[in-house]
mmCIF file of C-alpha atoms in Angstrom:
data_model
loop_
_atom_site.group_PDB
_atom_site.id
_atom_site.type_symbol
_atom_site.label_atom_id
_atom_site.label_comp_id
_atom_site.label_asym_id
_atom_site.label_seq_id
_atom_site.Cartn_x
_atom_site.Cartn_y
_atom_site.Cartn_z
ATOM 1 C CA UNK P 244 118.068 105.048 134.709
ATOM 2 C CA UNK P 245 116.356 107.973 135.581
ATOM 3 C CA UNK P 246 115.584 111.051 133.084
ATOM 4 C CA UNK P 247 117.148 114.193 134.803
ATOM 5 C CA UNK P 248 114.756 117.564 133.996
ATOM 6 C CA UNK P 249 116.834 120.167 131.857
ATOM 7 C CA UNK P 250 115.961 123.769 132.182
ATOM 8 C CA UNK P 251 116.469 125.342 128.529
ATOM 9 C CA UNK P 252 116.377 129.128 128.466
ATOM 10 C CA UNK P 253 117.320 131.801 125.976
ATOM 11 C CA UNK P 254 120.662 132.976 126.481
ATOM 12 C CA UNK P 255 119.468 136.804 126.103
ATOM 13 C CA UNK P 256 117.090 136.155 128.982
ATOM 14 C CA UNK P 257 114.009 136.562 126.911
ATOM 15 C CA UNK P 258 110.539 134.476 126.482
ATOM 16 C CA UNK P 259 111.017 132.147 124.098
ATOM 17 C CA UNK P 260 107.995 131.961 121.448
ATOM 18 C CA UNK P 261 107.490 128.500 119.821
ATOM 19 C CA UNK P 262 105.790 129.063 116.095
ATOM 20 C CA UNK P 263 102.486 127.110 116.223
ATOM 21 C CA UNK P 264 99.197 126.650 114.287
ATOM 22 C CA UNK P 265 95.577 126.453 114.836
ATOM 23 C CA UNK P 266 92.330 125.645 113.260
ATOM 24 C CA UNK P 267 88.422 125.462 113.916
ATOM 25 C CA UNK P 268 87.188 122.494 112.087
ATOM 26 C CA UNK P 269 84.479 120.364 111.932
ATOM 27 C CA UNK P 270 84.037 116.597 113.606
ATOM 28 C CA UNK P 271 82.541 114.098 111.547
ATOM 29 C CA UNK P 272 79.543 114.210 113.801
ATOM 30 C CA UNK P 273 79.510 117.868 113.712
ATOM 31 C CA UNK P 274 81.460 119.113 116.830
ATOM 32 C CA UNK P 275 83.220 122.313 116.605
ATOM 33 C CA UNK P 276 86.704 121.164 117.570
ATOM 34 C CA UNK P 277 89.438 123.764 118.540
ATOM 35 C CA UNK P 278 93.168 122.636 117.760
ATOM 36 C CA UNK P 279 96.581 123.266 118.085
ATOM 37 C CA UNK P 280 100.010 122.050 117.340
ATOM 38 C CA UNK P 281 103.840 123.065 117.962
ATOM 39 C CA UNK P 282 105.844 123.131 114.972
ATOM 40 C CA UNK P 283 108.597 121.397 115.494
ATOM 41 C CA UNK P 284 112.085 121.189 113.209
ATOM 42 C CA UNK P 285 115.093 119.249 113.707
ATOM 43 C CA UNK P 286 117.457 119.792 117.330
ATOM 44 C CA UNK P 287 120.451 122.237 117.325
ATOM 45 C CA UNK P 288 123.170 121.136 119.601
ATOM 46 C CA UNK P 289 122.467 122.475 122.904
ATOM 47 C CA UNK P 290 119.082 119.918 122.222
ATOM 48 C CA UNK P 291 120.278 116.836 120.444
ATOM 49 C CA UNK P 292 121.497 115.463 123.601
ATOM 50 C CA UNK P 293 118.069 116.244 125.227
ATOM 51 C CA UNK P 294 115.775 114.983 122.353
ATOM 52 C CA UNK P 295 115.903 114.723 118.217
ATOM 53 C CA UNK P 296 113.351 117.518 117.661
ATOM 54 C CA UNK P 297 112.773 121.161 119.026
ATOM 55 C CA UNK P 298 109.816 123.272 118.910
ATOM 56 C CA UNK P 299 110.810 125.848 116.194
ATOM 57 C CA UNK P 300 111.718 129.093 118.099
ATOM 58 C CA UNK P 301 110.573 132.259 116.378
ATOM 59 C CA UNK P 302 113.147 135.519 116.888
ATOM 60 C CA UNK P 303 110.967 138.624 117.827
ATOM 61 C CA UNK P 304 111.447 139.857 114.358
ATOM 62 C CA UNK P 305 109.203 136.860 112.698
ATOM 63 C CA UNK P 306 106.289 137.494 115.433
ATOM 64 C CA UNK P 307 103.945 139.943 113.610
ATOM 65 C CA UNK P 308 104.377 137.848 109.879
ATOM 66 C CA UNK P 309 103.699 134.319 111.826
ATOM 67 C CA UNK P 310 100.622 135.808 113.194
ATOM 68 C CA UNK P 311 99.403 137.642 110.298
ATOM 69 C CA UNK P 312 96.756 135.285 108.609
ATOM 70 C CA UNK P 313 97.423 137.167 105.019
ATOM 71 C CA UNK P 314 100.897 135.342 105.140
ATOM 72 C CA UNK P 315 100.622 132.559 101.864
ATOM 73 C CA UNK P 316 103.977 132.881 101.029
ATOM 74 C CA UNK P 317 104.761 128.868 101.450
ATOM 75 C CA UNK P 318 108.787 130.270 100.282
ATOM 76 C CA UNK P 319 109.253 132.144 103.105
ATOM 77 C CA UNK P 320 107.100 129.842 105.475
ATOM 78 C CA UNK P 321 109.255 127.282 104.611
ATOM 79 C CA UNK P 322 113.021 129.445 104.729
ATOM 80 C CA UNK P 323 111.845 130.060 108.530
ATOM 81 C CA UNK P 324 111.796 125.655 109.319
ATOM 82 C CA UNK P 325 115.366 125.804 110.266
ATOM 83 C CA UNK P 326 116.992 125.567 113.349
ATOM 84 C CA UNK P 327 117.543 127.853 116.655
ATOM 85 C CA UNK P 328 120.802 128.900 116.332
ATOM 86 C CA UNK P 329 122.321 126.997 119.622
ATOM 87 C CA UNK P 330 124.108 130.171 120.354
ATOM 88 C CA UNK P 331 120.648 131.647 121.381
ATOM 89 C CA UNK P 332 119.827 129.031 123.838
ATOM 90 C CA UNK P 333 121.602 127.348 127.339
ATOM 91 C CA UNK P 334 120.644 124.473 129.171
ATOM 92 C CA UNK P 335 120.970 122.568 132.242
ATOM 93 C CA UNK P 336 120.246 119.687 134.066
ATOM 94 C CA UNK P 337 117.986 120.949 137.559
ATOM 95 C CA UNK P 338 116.918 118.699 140.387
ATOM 96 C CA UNK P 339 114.108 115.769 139.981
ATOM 97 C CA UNK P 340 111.809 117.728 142.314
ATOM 98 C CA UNK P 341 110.903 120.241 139.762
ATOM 99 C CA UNK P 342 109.050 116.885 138.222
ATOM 100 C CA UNK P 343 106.023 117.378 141.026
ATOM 101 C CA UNK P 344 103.672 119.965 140.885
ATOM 102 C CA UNK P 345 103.956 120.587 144.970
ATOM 103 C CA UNK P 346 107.344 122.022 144.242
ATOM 104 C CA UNK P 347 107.053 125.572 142.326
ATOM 105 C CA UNK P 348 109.224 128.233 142.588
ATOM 106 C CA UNK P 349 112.996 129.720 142.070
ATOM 107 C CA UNK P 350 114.131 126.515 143.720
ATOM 108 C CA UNK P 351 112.815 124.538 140.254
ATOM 109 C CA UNK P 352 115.657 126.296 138.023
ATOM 110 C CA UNK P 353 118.692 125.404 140.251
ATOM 111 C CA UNK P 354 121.855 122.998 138.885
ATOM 112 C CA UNK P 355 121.105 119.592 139.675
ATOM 113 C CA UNK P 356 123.337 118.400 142.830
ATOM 114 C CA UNK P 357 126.334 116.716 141.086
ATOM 115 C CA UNK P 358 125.402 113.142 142.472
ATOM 116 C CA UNK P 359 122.125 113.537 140.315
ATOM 117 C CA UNK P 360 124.606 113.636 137.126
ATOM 118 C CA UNK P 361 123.877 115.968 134.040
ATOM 119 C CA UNK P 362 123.854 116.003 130.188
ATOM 120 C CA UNK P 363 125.409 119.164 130.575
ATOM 121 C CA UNK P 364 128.864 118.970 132.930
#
């Protein structure tokens, strides 16, 4: 069967920041190599039926301390590895063409047409 494209958004309307970390580190063979992850943490239930993990979603309130590279409290680090609440987020299923990169605009964030089906009707 074929996967149907979900638009997740935060309810409020805002950008949603995903907490993430990067390093400079050397190769082996001595490259400089740039990297980056998403931290990730465990679904809520507006994404479980999407997917088992989530990119951990930082509140506005957390965005200075996750940036500030003085931050070595592992207790706190740690207390903030929990789940979006699902009350902050909304989701739903939007038509297949939003899957090619020809197709880009307001169009992309429509509800799927019913005969598409949904995870989310």
């Amino acid at each position: 069967p074929a996967k149907n494209p979900i638009y997740l958004y935060a309810r409020a309307g805002e950008p949603i920041a995903f907490a993430g970390l990067w390093d400079l580190w050397r190769a082996p063979d001595g490259a400089e190599v740039a990297s980056c992850t998403i931290v990730t943490t465990e679904s809520n239930a507006i994404v479980k039926p999407i997917h088992d993990r989530m990119p951990l979603v930082l509140p506005p309130e957390r965005y200075a301390a996750w940036l500030d590279p003085a931050l070595a409290d592992a207790a706190r680090l740690v207390e903030w590895l929990r789940q979006t609440p699902a009350a902050d987020l909304e989701a739903y299923s939007v038509s297949r063409a939003v899957n090619s990169p020809d197709n880009d605009g307001p169009a992309c964030i429509v509800p799927a047409p019913p005969e598409q089906g949904s995870l989310f009707r």
